Amino acid sequence: MLDDLGTEQNSPWANEKLFQLLNYRYNAHLPTVITTNLIGLAGIEPRIRSRMNDRRLVRIVAMENVPDYRQQSDDKGAGAHGNPGC
């Protein structure tokens, strides 16, 4: 699971390690869950992004026009699911 890919600071070493990880999992047909946003995806190195665009192995689940639960508020100050602190 790679959460919020593309928002981290990039370095040549980190990009190479990320490519090695994704390339290994891609070649072995192993499942990998990646979350990102369109802005983050645009900043990903092309050879890494190519592993994420193979429609034979990748299923993209777009969550467009979904309200950000972190910006929602109610009268009680509860977070998600009605629990304080969520």
PDB file of N, CA, C and O in Angstrom:
ATOM      1  N   MET A   1       0.853  -1.171   0.000  1.00  0.00           N
ATOM      2  CA  MET A   1       0.000   0.000   0.000  1.00  0.00           C
ATOM      3  C   MET A   1       0.892   1.225   0.000  1.00  0.00           C
ATOM      4  O   MET A   1       1.750   1.366   0.868  1.00  0.00           O
ATOM      5  N   LEU A   2       0.727   2.045  -1.000  1.00  0.00           N
ATOM      6  CA  LEU A   2       1.421   3.325  -1.071  1.00  0.00           C
ATOM      7  C   LEU A   2       0.364   4.415  -0.973  1.00  0.00           C
ATOM      8  O   LEU A   2      -0.475   4.562  -1.859  1.00  0.00           O
ATOM      9  N   ASP A   3       0.396   5.163   0.104  1.00  0.00           N
ATOM     10  CA  ASP A   3      -0.622   6.174   0.346  1.00  0.00           C
ATOM     11  C   ASP A   3      -0.137   7.548  -0.090  1.00  0.00           C
ATOM     12  O   ASP A   3       0.963   7.972   0.252  1.00  0.00           O
ATOM     13  N   ASP A   4      -0.957   8.243  -0.834  1.00  0.00           N
ATOM     14  CA  ASP A   4      -0.717   9.623  -1.260  1.00  0.00           C
ATOM     15  C   ASP A   4       0.571   9.766  -2.069  1.00  0.00           C
ATOM     16  O   ASP A   4       1.370  10.682  -1.855  1.00  0.00           O
ATOM     17  N   LEU A   5       0.764   8.857  -2.999  1.00  0.00           N
ATOM     18  CA  LEU A   5       1.949   8.862  -3.843  1.00  0.00           C
ATOM     19  C   LEU A   5       2.032  10.169  -4.629  1.00  0.00           C
ATOM     20  O   LEU A   5       1.047  10.640  -5.172  1.00  0.00           O
ATOM     21  N   GLY A   6       3.199  10.737  -4.683  1.00  0.00           N
ATOM     22  CA  GLY A   6       3.424  11.967  -5.434  1.00  0.00           C
ATOM     23  C   GLY A   6       3.473  13.206  -4.582  1.00  0.00           C
ATOM     24  O   GLY A   6       3.804  14.280  -5.071  1.00  0.00           O
ATOM     25  N   THR A   7       3.152  13.094  -3.295  1.00  0.00           N
ATOM     26  CA  THR A   7       3.179  14.273  -2.435  1.00  0.00           C
ATOM     27  C   THR A   7       4.476  14.382  -1.640  1.00  0.00           C
ATOM     28  O   THR A   7       4.736  15.396  -1.022  1.00  0.00           O
ATOM     29  N   GLU A   8       5.285  13.337  -1.686  1.00  0.00           N
ATOM     30  CA  GLU A   8       6.525  13.322  -0.915  1.00  0.00           C
ATOM     31  C   GLU A   8       7.634  14.071  -1.650  1.00  0.00           C
ATOM     32  O   GLU A   8       7.527  14.371  -2.830  1.00  0.00           O
ATOM     33  N   GLN A   9       8.693  14.368  -0.943  1.00  0.00           N
ATOM     34  CA  GLN A   9       9.871  14.976  -1.548  1.00  0.00           C
ATOM     35  C   GLN A   9      10.582  13.923  -2.381  1.00  0.00           C
ATOM     36  O   GLN A   9      10.785  12.806  -1.934  1.00  0.00           O
ATOM     37  N   ASN A  10      10.926  14.274  -3.584  1.00  0.00           N
ATOM     38  CA  ASN A  10      11.603  13.328  -4.470  1.00  0.00           C
ATOM     39  C   ASN A  10      13.109  13.517  -4.421  1.00  0.00           C
ATOM     40  O   ASN A  10      13.602  14.620  -4.278  1.00  0.00           O
ATOM     41  N   SER A  11      13.803  12.417  -4.553  1.00  0.00           N
ATOM     42  CA  SER A  11      15.250  12.429  -4.723  1.00  0.00           C
ATOM     43  C   SER A  11      15.549  11.327  -5.736  1.00  0.00           C
ATOM     44  O   SER A  11      14.745  10.414  -5.916  1.00  0.00           O
ATOM     45  N   PRO A  12      16.684  11.396  -6.404  1.00  0.00           N
ATOM     46  CA  PRO A  12      17.019  10.324  -7.344  1.00  0.00           C
ATOM     47  C   PRO A  12      17.015   8.946  -6.688  1.00  0.00           C
ATOM     48  O   PRO A  12      16.542   7.972  -7.266  1.00  0.00           O
ATOM     49  N   TRP A  13      17.531   8.855  -5.458  1.00  0.00           N
ATOM     50  CA  TRP A  13      17.564   7.578  -4.754  1.00  0.00           C
ATOM     51  C   TRP A  13      16.143   7.074  -4.480  1.00  0.00           C
ATOM     52  O   TRP A  13      15.823   5.905  -4.715  1.00  0.00           O
ATOM     53  N   ALA A  14      15.250   7.965  -3.989  1.00  0.00           N
ATOM     54  CA  ALA A  14      13.873   7.568  -3.680  1.00  0.00           C
ATOM     55  C   ALA A  14      13.128   7.160  -4.948  1.00  0.00           C
ATOM     56  O   ALA A  14      12.379   6.176  -4.941  1.00  0.00           O
ATOM     57  N   ASN A  15      13.327   7.892  -6.037  1.00  0.00           N
ATOM     58  CA  ASN A  15      12.684   7.532  -7.300  1.00  0.00           C
ATOM     59  C   ASN A  15      13.148   6.166  -7.786  1.00  0.00           C
ATOM     60  O   ASN A  15      12.350   5.369  -8.280  1.00  0.00           O
ATOM     61  N   GLU A  16      14.430   5.880  -7.652  1.00  0.00           N
ATOM     62  CA  GLU A  16      14.954   4.578  -8.088  1.00  0.00           C
ATOM     63  C   GLU A  16      14.375   3.448  -7.239  1.00  0.00           C
ATOM     64  O   GLU A  16      13.989   2.401  -7.759  1.00  0.00           O
ATOM     65  N   LYS A  17      14.307   3.644  -5.926  1.00  0.00           N
ATOM     66  CA  LYS A  17      13.750   2.611  -5.040  1.00  0.00           C
ATOM     67  C   LYS A  17      12.268   2.395  -5.325  1.00  0.00           C
ATOM     68  O   LYS A  17      11.781   1.259  -5.336  1.00  0.00           O
ATOM     69  N   LEU A  18      11.540   3.481  -5.567  1.00  0.00           N
ATOM     70  CA  LEU A  18      10.128   3.355  -5.896  1.00  0.00           C
ATOM     71  C   LEU A  18       9.956   2.599  -7.204  1.00  0.00           C
ATOM     72  O   LEU A  18       9.100   1.716  -7.320  1.00  0.00           O
ATOM     73  N   PHE A  19      10.775   2.914  -8.205  1.00  0.00           N
ATOM     74  CA  PHE A  19      10.702   2.197  -9.477  1.00  0.00           C
ATOM     75  C   PHE A  19      11.015   0.719  -9.277  1.00  0.00           C
ATOM     76  O   PHE A  19      10.313  -0.146  -9.820  1.00  0.00           O
ATOM     77  N   GLN A  20      12.049   0.408  -8.509  1.00  0.00           N
ATOM     78  CA  GLN A  20      12.404  -0.991  -8.269  1.00  0.00           C
ATOM     79  C   GLN A  20      11.246  -1.739  -7.610  1.00  0.00           C
ATOM     80  O   GLN A  20      10.927  -2.877  -7.990  1.00  0.00           O
ATOM     81  N   LEU A  21      10.624  -1.121  -6.636  1.00  0.00           N
ATOM     82  CA  LEU A  21       9.504  -1.738  -5.940  1.00  0.00           C
ATOM     83  C   LEU A  21       8.335  -1.983  -6.883  1.00  0.00           C
ATOM     84  O   LEU A  21       7.817  -3.102  -6.987  1.00  0.00           O
ATOM     85  N   LEU A  22       7.918  -0.948  -7.597  1.00  0.00           N
ATOM     86  CA  LEU A  22       6.775  -1.082  -8.491  1.00  0.00           C
ATOM     87  C   LEU A  22       7.079  -1.996  -9.670  1.00  0.00           C
ATOM     88  O   LEU A  22       6.212  -2.760 -10.111  1.00  0.00           O
ATOM     89  N   ASN A  23       8.279  -1.930 -10.189  1.00  0.00           N
ATOM     90  CA  ASN A  23       8.659  -2.783 -11.312  1.00  0.00           C
ATOM     91  C   ASN A  23       8.641  -4.262 -10.909  1.00  0.00           C
ATOM     92  O   ASN A  23       8.148  -5.119 -11.647  1.00  0.00           O
ATOM     93  N   TYR A  24       9.170  -4.562  -9.723  1.00  0.00           N
ATOM     94  CA  TYR A  24       9.151  -5.941  -9.220  1.00  0.00           C
ATOM     95  C   TYR A  24       7.717  -6.447  -9.087  1.00  0.00           C
ATOM     96  O   TYR A  24       7.371  -7.529  -9.558  1.00  0.00           O
ATOM     97  N   ARG A  25       6.875  -5.646  -8.457  1.00  0.00           N
ATOM     98  CA  ARG A  25       5.494  -6.048  -8.234  1.00  0.00           C
ATOM     99  C   ARG A  25       4.734  -6.142  -9.557  1.00  0.00           C
ATOM    100  O   ARG A  25       3.902  -7.020  -9.744  1.00  0.00           O
ATOM    101  N   TYR A  26       5.041  -5.247 -10.492  1.00  0.00           N
ATOM    102  CA  TYR A  26       4.431  -5.264 -11.821  1.00  0.00           C
ATOM    103  C   TYR A  26       4.801  -6.551 -12.562  1.00  0.00           C
ATOM    104  O   TYR A  26       3.935  -7.247 -13.082  1.00  0.00           O
ATOM    105  N   ASN A  27       6.079  -6.857 -12.597  1.00  0.00           N
ATOM    106  CA  ASN A  27       6.541  -8.058 -13.318  1.00  0.00           C
ATOM    107  C   ASN A  27       6.029  -9.348 -12.684  1.00  0.00           C
ATOM    108  O   ASN A  27       5.793 -10.336 -13.386  1.00  0.00           O
ATOM    109  N   ALA A  28       5.867  -9.351 -11.380  1.00  0.00           N
ATOM    110  CA  ALA A  28       5.385 -10.542 -10.672  1.00  0.00           C
ATOM    111  C   ALA A  28       3.857 -10.587 -10.589  1.00  0.00           C
ATOM    112  O   ALA A  28       3.302 -11.509 -10.010  1.00  0.00           O
ATOM    113  N   HIS A  29       3.182  -9.580 -11.145  1.00  0.00           N
ATOM    114  CA  HIS A  29       1.724  -9.485 -11.127  1.00  0.00           C
ATOM    115  C   HIS A  29       1.192  -9.503  -9.696  1.00  0.00           C
ATOM    116  O   HIS A  29       0.160 -10.132  -9.415  1.00  0.00           O
ATOM    117  N   LEU A  30       1.882  -8.825  -8.802  1.00  0.00           N
ATOM    118  CA  LEU A  30       1.466  -8.745  -7.402  1.00  0.00           C
ATOM    119  C   LEU A  30       0.561  -7.539  -7.193  1.00  0.00           C
ATOM    120  O   LEU A  30       0.778  -6.490  -7.799  1.00  0.00           O
ATOM    121  N   PRO A  31      -0.423  -7.672  -6.344  1.00  0.00           N
ATOM    122  CA  PRO A  31      -1.316  -6.528  -6.108  1.00  0.00           C
ATOM    123  C   PRO A  31      -0.603  -5.423  -5.335  1.00  0.00           C
ATOM    124  O   PRO A  31       0.197  -5.679  -4.437  1.00  0.00           O
ATOM    125  N   THR A  32      -0.900  -4.212  -5.710  1.00  0.00           N
ATOM    126  CA  THR A  32      -0.371  -3.027  -5.033  1.00  0.00           C
ATOM    127  C   THR A  32      -1.471  -1.986  -5.018  1.00  0.00           C
ATOM    128  O   THR A  32      -2.043  -1.685  -6.060  1.00  0.00           O
ATOM    129  N   VAL A  33      -1.770  -1.454  -3.862  1.00  0.00           N
ATOM    130  CA  VAL A  33      -2.774  -0.414  -3.739  1.00  0.00           C
ATOM    131  C   VAL A  33      -2.039   0.916  -3.628  1.00  0.00           C
ATOM    132  O   VAL A  33      -1.150   1.080  -2.786  1.00  0.00           O
ATOM    133  N   ILE A  34      -2.416   1.847  -4.500  1.00  0.00           N
ATOM    134  CA  ILE A  34      -1.784   3.165  -4.514  1.00  0.00           C
ATOM    135  C   ILE A  34      -2.878   4.210  -4.442  1.00  0.00           C
ATOM    136  O   ILE A  34      -3.837   4.162  -5.217  1.00  0.00           O
ATOM    137  N   THR A  35      -2.733   5.145  -3.519  1.00  0.00           N
ATOM    138  CA  THR A  35      -3.646   6.283  -3.492  1.00  0.00           C
ATOM    139  C   THR A  35      -2.863   7.513  -3.904  1.00  0.00           C
ATOM    140  O   THR A  35      -1.692   7.672  -3.562  1.00  0.00           O
ATOM    141  N   THR A  36      -3.510   8.354  -4.670  1.00  0.00           N
ATOM    142  CA  THR A  36      -2.903   9.604  -5.111  1.00  0.00           C
ATOM    143  C   THR A  36      -4.005  10.528  -5.577  1.00  0.00           C
ATOM    144  O   THR A  36      -5.170  10.155  -5.620  1.00  0.00           O
ATOM    145  N   ASN A  37      -3.635  11.729  -5.920  1.00  0.00           N
ATOM    146  CA  ASN A  37      -4.584  12.632  -6.553  1.00  0.00           C
ATOM    147  C   ASN A  37      -4.031  12.981  -7.924  1.00  0.00           C
ATOM    148  O   ASN A  37      -2.895  12.639  -8.248  1.00  0.00           O
ATOM    149  N   LEU A  38      -4.815  13.628  -8.742  1.00  0.00           N
ATOM    150  CA  LEU A  38      -4.363  13.925 -10.099  1.00  0.00           C
ATOM    151  C   LEU A  38      -3.131  14.808 -10.110  1.00  0.00           C
ATOM    152  O   LEU A  38      -2.262  14.658 -10.961  1.00  0.00           O
ATOM    153  N   ILE A  39      -3.030  15.716  -9.170  1.00  0.00           N
ATOM    154  CA  ILE A  39      -1.861  16.585  -9.093  1.00  0.00           C
ATOM    155  C   ILE A  39      -0.627  15.759  -8.740  1.00  0.00           C
ATOM    156  O   ILE A  39       0.425  15.897  -9.345  1.00  0.00           O
ATOM    157  N   GLY A  40      -0.763  14.857  -7.769  1.00  0.00           N
ATOM    158  CA  GLY A  40       0.356  13.998  -7.376  1.00  0.00           C
ATOM    159  C   GLY A  40       0.782  13.075  -8.493  1.00  0.00           C
ATOM    160  O   GLY A  40       1.958  12.839  -8.714  1.00  0.00           O
ATOM    161  N   LEU A  41      -0.176  12.563  -9.238  1.00  0.00           N
ATOM    162  CA  LEU A  41       0.128  11.648 -10.329  1.00  0.00           C
ATOM    163  C   LEU A  41       0.919  12.338 -11.432  1.00  0.00           C
ATOM    164  O   LEU A  41       1.811  11.748 -12.028  1.00  0.00           O
ATOM    165  N   ALA A  42       0.628  13.605 -11.672  1.00  0.00           N
ATOM    166  CA  ALA A  42       1.329  14.351 -12.721  1.00  0.00           C
ATOM    167  C   ALA A  42       2.808  14.533 -12.389  1.00  0.00           C
ATOM    168  O   ALA A  42       3.638  14.638 -13.286  1.00  0.00           O
ATOM    169  N   GLY A  43       3.158  14.535 -11.114  1.00  0.00           N
ATOM    170  CA  GLY A  43       4.535  14.748 -10.709  1.00  0.00           C
ATOM    171  C   GLY A  43       5.374  13.491 -10.615  1.00  0.00           C
ATOM    172  O   GLY A  43       6.547  13.552 -10.262  1.00  0.00           O
ATOM    173  N   ILE A  44       4.795  12.342 -10.939  1.00  0.00           N
ATOM    174  CA  ILE A  44       5.513  11.073 -10.832  1.00  0.00           C
ATOM    175  C   ILE A  44       6.335  10.844 -12.094  1.00  0.00           C
ATOM    176  O   ILE A  44       5.858  11.078 -13.210  1.00  0.00           O
ATOM    177  N   GLU A  45       7.533  10.379 -11.899  1.00  0.00           N
ATOM    178  CA  GLU A  45       8.456  10.117 -13.003  1.00  0.00           C
ATOM    179  C   GLU A  45       7.791   9.226 -14.060  1.00  0.00           C
ATOM    180  O   GLU A  45       7.126   8.255 -13.727  1.00  0.00           O
ATOM    181  N   PRO A  46       7.977   9.525 -15.359  1.00  0.00           N
ATOM    182  CA  PRO A  46       7.293   8.776 -16.424  1.00  0.00           C
ATOM    183  C   PRO A  46       7.519   7.263 -16.391  1.00  0.00           C
ATOM    184  O   PRO A  46       6.584   6.502 -16.646  1.00  0.00           O
ATOM    185  N   ARG A  47       8.712   6.783 -16.086  1.00  0.00           N
ATOM    186  CA  ARG A  47       8.916   5.325 -16.091  1.00  0.00           C
ATOM    187  C   ARG A  47       8.187   4.661 -14.930  1.00  0.00           C
ATOM    188  O   ARG A  47       7.801   3.501 -15.022  1.00  0.00           O
ATOM    189  N   ILE A  48       7.971   5.396 -13.841  1.00  0.00           N
ATOM    190  CA  ILE A  48       7.177   4.866 -12.731  1.00  0.00           C
ATOM    191  C   ILE A  48       5.699   4.909 -13.112  1.00  0.00           C
ATOM    192  O   ILE A  48       4.959   3.943 -12.920  1.00  0.00           O
ATOM    193  N   ARG A  49       5.279   6.022 -13.669  1.00  0.00           N
ATOM    194  CA  ARG A  49       3.878   6.184 -14.073  1.00  0.00           C
ATOM    195  C   ARG A  49       3.483   5.137 -15.121  1.00  0.00           C
ATOM    196  O   ARG A  49       2.353   4.664 -15.141  1.00  0.00           O
ATOM    197  N   SER A  50       4.430   4.717 -15.964  1.00  0.00           N
ATOM    198  CA  SER A  50       4.116   3.720 -16.990  1.00  0.00           C
ATOM    199  C   SER A  50       3.670   2.402 -16.372  1.00  0.00           C
ATOM    200  O   SER A  50       2.848   1.683 -16.947  1.00  0.00           O
ATOM    201  N   ARG A  51       4.212   2.054 -15.212  1.00  0.00           N
ATOM    202  CA  ARG A  51       3.809   0.820 -14.527  1.00  0.00           C
ATOM    203  C   ARG A  51       2.393   0.935 -13.976  1.00  0.00           C
ATOM    204  O   ARG A  51       1.718  -0.060 -13.773  1.00  0.00           O
ATOM    205  N   MET A  52       1.973   2.159 -13.755  1.00  0.00           N
ATOM    206  CA  MET A  52       0.651   2.390 -13.182  1.00  0.00           C
ATOM    207  C   MET A  52      -0.410   2.596 -14.259  1.00  0.00           C
ATOM    208  O   MET A  52      -1.591   2.724 -13.939  1.00  0.00           O
ATOM    209  N   ASN A  53      -0.037   2.617 -15.525  1.00  0.00           N
ATOM    210  CA  ASN A  53      -0.981   2.889 -16.601  1.00  0.00           C
ATOM    211  C   ASN A  53      -1.270   1.685 -17.482  1.00  0.00           C
ATOM    212  O   ASN A  53      -1.969   1.817 -18.471  1.00  0.00           O
ATOM    213  N   ASP A  54      -0.750   0.520 -17.153  1.00  0.00           N
ATOM    214  CA  ASP A  54      -0.995  -0.679 -17.947  1.00  0.00           C
ATOM    215  C   ASP A  54      -2.389  -1.201 -17.629  1.00  0.00           C
ATOM    216  O   ASP A  54      -2.624  -1.793 -16.582  1.00  0.00           O
ATOM    217  N   ARG A  55      -3.319  -0.998 -18.526  1.00  0.00           N
ATOM    218  CA  ARG A  55      -4.722  -1.349 -18.298  1.00  0.00           C
ATOM    219  C   ARG A  55      -4.946  -2.850 -18.158  1.00  0.00           C
ATOM    220  O   ARG A  55      -5.987  -3.271 -17.675  1.00  0.00           O
ATOM    221  N   ARG A  56      -3.988  -3.670 -18.574  1.00  0.00           N
ATOM    222  CA  ARG A  56      -4.133  -5.115 -18.401  1.00  0.00           C
ATOM    223  C   ARG A  56      -4.003  -5.513 -16.936  1.00  0.00           C
ATOM    224  O   ARG A  56      -4.552  -6.524 -16.508  1.00  0.00           O
ATOM    225  N   LEU A  57      -3.256  -4.728 -16.172  1.00  0.00           N
ATOM    226  CA  LEU A  57      -2.981  -5.091 -14.784  1.00  0.00           C
ATOM    227  C   LEU A  57      -3.512  -4.086 -13.762  1.00  0.00           C
ATOM    228  O   LEU A  57      -3.516  -4.377 -12.569  1.00  0.00           O
ATOM    229  N   VAL A  58      -3.911  -2.927 -14.218  1.00  0.00           N
ATOM    230  CA  VAL A  58      -4.266  -1.841 -13.297  1.00  0.00           C
ATOM    231  C   VAL A  58      -5.759  -1.568 -13.360  1.00  0.00           C
ATOM    232  O   VAL A  58      -6.349  -1.497 -14.427  1.00  0.00           O
ATOM    233  N   ARG A  59      -6.334  -1.412 -12.188  1.00  0.00           N
ATOM    234  CA  ARG A  59      -7.721  -0.961 -12.100  1.00  0.00           C
ATOM    235  C   ARG A  59      -7.713   0.369 -11.366  1.00  0.00           C
ATOM    236  O   ARG A  59      -7.262   0.452 -10.223  1.00  0.00           O
ATOM    237  N   ILE A  60      -8.196   1.398 -12.028  1.00  0.00           N
ATOM    238  CA  ILE A  60      -8.242   2.737 -11.429  1.00  0.00           C
ATOM    239  C   ILE A  60      -9.642   2.959 -10.887  1.00  0.00           C
ATOM    240  O   ILE A  60     -10.634   2.752 -11.594  1.00  0.00           O
ATOM    241  N   VAL A  61      -9.709   3.358  -9.639  1.00  0.00           N
ATOM    242  CA  VAL A  61     -10.975   3.692  -9.008  1.00  0.00           C
ATOM    243  C   VAL A  61     -10.935   5.190  -8.748  1.00  0.00           C
ATOM    244  O   VAL A  61     -10.225   5.652  -7.848  1.00  0.00           O
ATOM    245  N   ALA A  62     -11.636   5.933  -9.566  1.00  0.00           N
ATOM    246  CA  ALA A  62     -11.656   7.389  -9.429  1.00  0.00           C
ATOM    247  C   ALA A  62     -12.729   7.795  -8.431  1.00  0.00           C
ATOM    248  O   ALA A  62     -13.851   7.292  -8.475  1.00  0.00           O
ATOM    249  N   MET A  63     -12.368   8.669  -7.553  1.00  0.00           N
ATOM    250  CA  MET A  63     -13.313   9.204  -6.571  1.00  0.00           C
ATOM    251  C   MET A  63     -13.385  10.701  -6.803  1.00  0.00           C
ATOM    252  O   MET A  63     -12.769  11.479  -6.089  1.00  0.00           O
ATOM    253  N   GLU A  64     -14.140  11.069  -7.818  1.00  0.00           N
ATOM    254  CA  GLU A  64     -14.260  12.471  -8.204  1.00  0.00           C
ATOM    255  C   GLU A  64     -15.482  13.089  -7.550  1.00  0.00           C
ATOM    256  O   GLU A  64     -16.478  12.425  -7.310  1.00  0.00           O
ATOM    257  N   ASN A  65     -15.387  14.354  -7.279  1.00  0.00           N
ATOM    258  CA  ASN A  65     -16.497  15.120  -6.704  1.00  0.00           C
ATOM    259  C   ASN A  65     -16.977  14.544  -5.378  1.00  0.00           C
ATOM    260  O   ASN A  65     -18.163  14.548  -5.080  1.00  0.00           O
ATOM    261  N   VAL A  66     -16.063  14.016  -4.609  1.00  0.00           N
ATOM    262  CA  VAL A  66     -16.373  13.484  -3.292  1.00  0.00           C
ATOM    263  C   VAL A  66     -15.997  14.551  -2.271  1.00  0.00           C
ATOM    264  O   VAL A  66     -14.874  15.056  -2.293  1.00  0.00           O
ATOM    265  N   PRO A  67     -16.905  14.913  -1.383  1.00  0.00           N
ATOM    266  CA  PRO A  67     -16.562  15.940  -0.403  1.00  0.00           C
ATOM    267  C   PRO A  67     -15.465  15.466   0.549  1.00  0.00           C
ATOM    268  O   PRO A  67     -15.387  14.286   0.885  1.00  0.00           O
ATOM    269  N   ASP A  68     -14.623  16.370   0.949  1.00  0.00           N
ATOM    270  CA  ASP A  68     -13.544  16.075   1.883  1.00  0.00           C
ATOM    271  C   ASP A  68     -14.130  16.001   3.290  1.00  0.00           C
ATOM    272  O   ASP A  68     -14.609  16.994   3.818  1.00  0.00           O
ATOM    273  N   TYR A  69     -14.116  14.813   3.872  1.00  0.00           N
ATOM    274  CA  TYR A  69     -14.714  14.635   5.198  1.00  0.00           C
ATOM    275  C   TYR A  69     -14.005  15.464   6.256  1.00  0.00           C
ATOM    276  O   TYR A  69     -14.582  15.798   7.278  1.00  0.00           O
ATOM    277  N   ARG A  70     -12.753  15.835   6.011  1.00  0.00           N
ATOM    278  CA  ARG A  70     -12.011  16.620   7.001  1.00  0.00           C
ATOM    279  C   ARG A  70     -12.516  18.048   7.089  1.00  0.00           C
ATOM    280  O   ARG A  70     -12.277  18.729   8.065  1.00  0.00           O
ATOM    281  N   GLN A  71     -13.209  18.502   6.065  1.00  0.00           N
ATOM    282  CA  GLN A  71     -13.712  19.871   6.052  1.00  0.00           C
ATOM    283  C   GLN A  71     -15.167  19.943   6.463  1.00  0.00           C
ATOM    284  O   GLN A  71     -15.735  21.015   6.538  1.00  0.00           O
ATOM    285  N   GLN A  72     -15.792  18.803   6.710  1.00  0.00           N
ATOM    286  CA  GLN A  72     -17.178  18.785   7.144  1.00  0.00           C
ATOM    287  C   GLN A  72     -17.230  19.038   8.641  1.00  0.00           C
ATOM    288  O   GLN A  72     -16.359  18.637   9.392  1.00  0.00           O
ATOM    289  N   SER A  73     -18.263  19.723   9.062  1.00  0.00           N
ATOM    290  CA  SER A  73     -18.444  19.934  10.499  1.00  0.00           C
ATOM    291  C   SER A  73     -19.916  19.788  10.822  1.00  0.00           C
ATOM    292  O   SER A  73     -20.780  19.949   9.969  1.00  0.00           O
ATOM    293  N   ASP A  74     -20.179  19.466  12.058  1.00  0.00           N
ATOM    294  CA  ASP A  74     -21.561  19.408  12.498  1.00  0.00           C
ATOM    295  C   ASP A  74     -21.670  20.164  13.817  1.00  0.00           C
ATOM    296  O   ASP A  74     -20.689  20.659  14.351  1.00  0.00           O
ATOM    297  N   ASP A  75     -22.843  20.244  14.351  1.00  0.00           N
ATOM    298  CA  ASP A  75     -23.075  21.039  15.559  1.00  0.00           C
ATOM    299  C   ASP A  75     -22.380  20.476  16.781  1.00  0.00           C
ATOM    300  O   ASP A  75     -22.104  21.194  17.724  1.00  0.00           O
ATOM    301  N   LYS A  76     -22.075  19.178  16.796  1.00  0.00           N
ATOM    302  CA  LYS A  76     -21.489  18.554  17.974  1.00  0.00           C
ATOM    303  C   LYS A  76     -19.977  18.498  17.915  1.00  0.00           C
ATOM    304  O   LYS A  76     -19.350  18.072  18.869  1.00  0.00           O
ATOM    305  N   GLY A  77     -19.377  18.859  16.797  1.00  0.00           N
ATOM    306  CA  GLY A  77     -17.921  18.804  16.676  1.00  0.00           C
ATOM    307  C   GLY A  77     -17.384  17.393  16.487  1.00  0.00           C
ATOM    308  O   GLY A  77     -16.227  17.143  16.656  1.00  0.00           O
ATOM    309  N   ALA A  78     -18.264  16.468  16.119  1.00  0.00           N
ATOM    310  CA  ALA A  78     -17.824  15.083  15.916  1.00  0.00           C
ATOM    311  C   ALA A  78     -17.214  14.942  14.539  1.00  0.00           C
ATOM    312  O   ALA A  78     -17.586  15.629  13.597  1.00  0.00           O
ATOM    313  N   GLY A  79     -16.302  14.004  14.423  1.00  0.00           N
ATOM    314  CA  GLY A  79     -15.661  13.724  13.134  1.00  0.00           C
ATOM    315  C   GLY A  79     -16.464  12.713  12.354  1.00  0.00           C
ATOM    316  O   GLY A  79     -17.673  12.560  12.543  1.00  0.00           O
ATOM    317  N   ALA A  80     -15.787  12.015  11.489  1.00  0.00           N
ATOM    318  CA  ALA A  80     -16.433  10.996  10.659  1.00  0.00           C
ATOM    319  C   ALA A  80     -17.103   9.951  11.533  1.00  0.00           C
ATOM    320  O   ALA A  80     -16.624   9.621  12.614  1.00  0.00           O
ATOM    321  N   HIS A  81     -18.214   9.435  11.090  1.00  0.00           N
ATOM    322  CA  HIS A  81     -18.969   8.378  11.782  1.00  0.00           C
ATOM    323  C   HIS A  81     -19.494   8.846  13.140  1.00  0.00           C
ATOM    324  O   HIS A  81     -19.810   8.045  13.990  1.00  0.00           O
ATOM    325  N   GLY A  82     -19.533  10.165  13.374  1.00  0.00           N
ATOM    326  CA  GLY A  82     -20.063  10.670  14.616  1.00  0.00           C
ATOM    327  C   GLY A  82     -19.154  10.491  15.806  1.00  0.00           C
ATOM    328  O   GLY A  82     -19.558  10.682  16.943  1.00  0.00           O
ATOM    329  N   ASN A  83     -17.913  10.119  15.593  1.00  0.00           N
ATOM    330  CA  ASN A  83     -16.978   9.901  16.698  1.00  0.00           C
ATOM    331  C   ASN A  83     -16.062  11.113  16.852  1.00  0.00           C
ATOM    332  O   ASN A  83     -15.433  11.519  15.880  1.00  0.00           O
ATOM    333  N   PRO A  84     -15.947  11.662  18.038  1.00  0.00           N
ATOM    334  CA  PRO A  84     -15.014  12.767  18.225  1.00  0.00           C
ATOM    335  C   PRO A  84     -13.593  12.314  17.906  1.00  0.00           C
ATOM    336  O   PRO A  84     -13.199  11.212  18.238  1.00  0.00           O
ATOM    337  N   GLY A  85     -12.863  13.149  17.230  1.00  0.00           N
ATOM    338  CA  GLY A  85     -11.464  12.851  16.956  1.00  0.00           C
ATOM    339  C   GLY A  85     -11.210  12.054  15.699  1.00  0.00           C
ATOM    340  O   GLY A  85     -10.090  11.713  15.387  1.00  0.00           O
ATOM    341  N   CYS A  86     -12.255  11.683  14.936  1.00  0.00           N
ATOM    342  CA  CYS A  86     -12.061  10.942  13.693  1.00  0.00           C
ATOM    343  C   CYS A  86     -11.703  11.891  12.582  1.00  0.00           C
ATOM    344  O   CYS A  86     -12.169  12.953  12.498  1.00  0.00           O
TER     345      CYS A  86
END
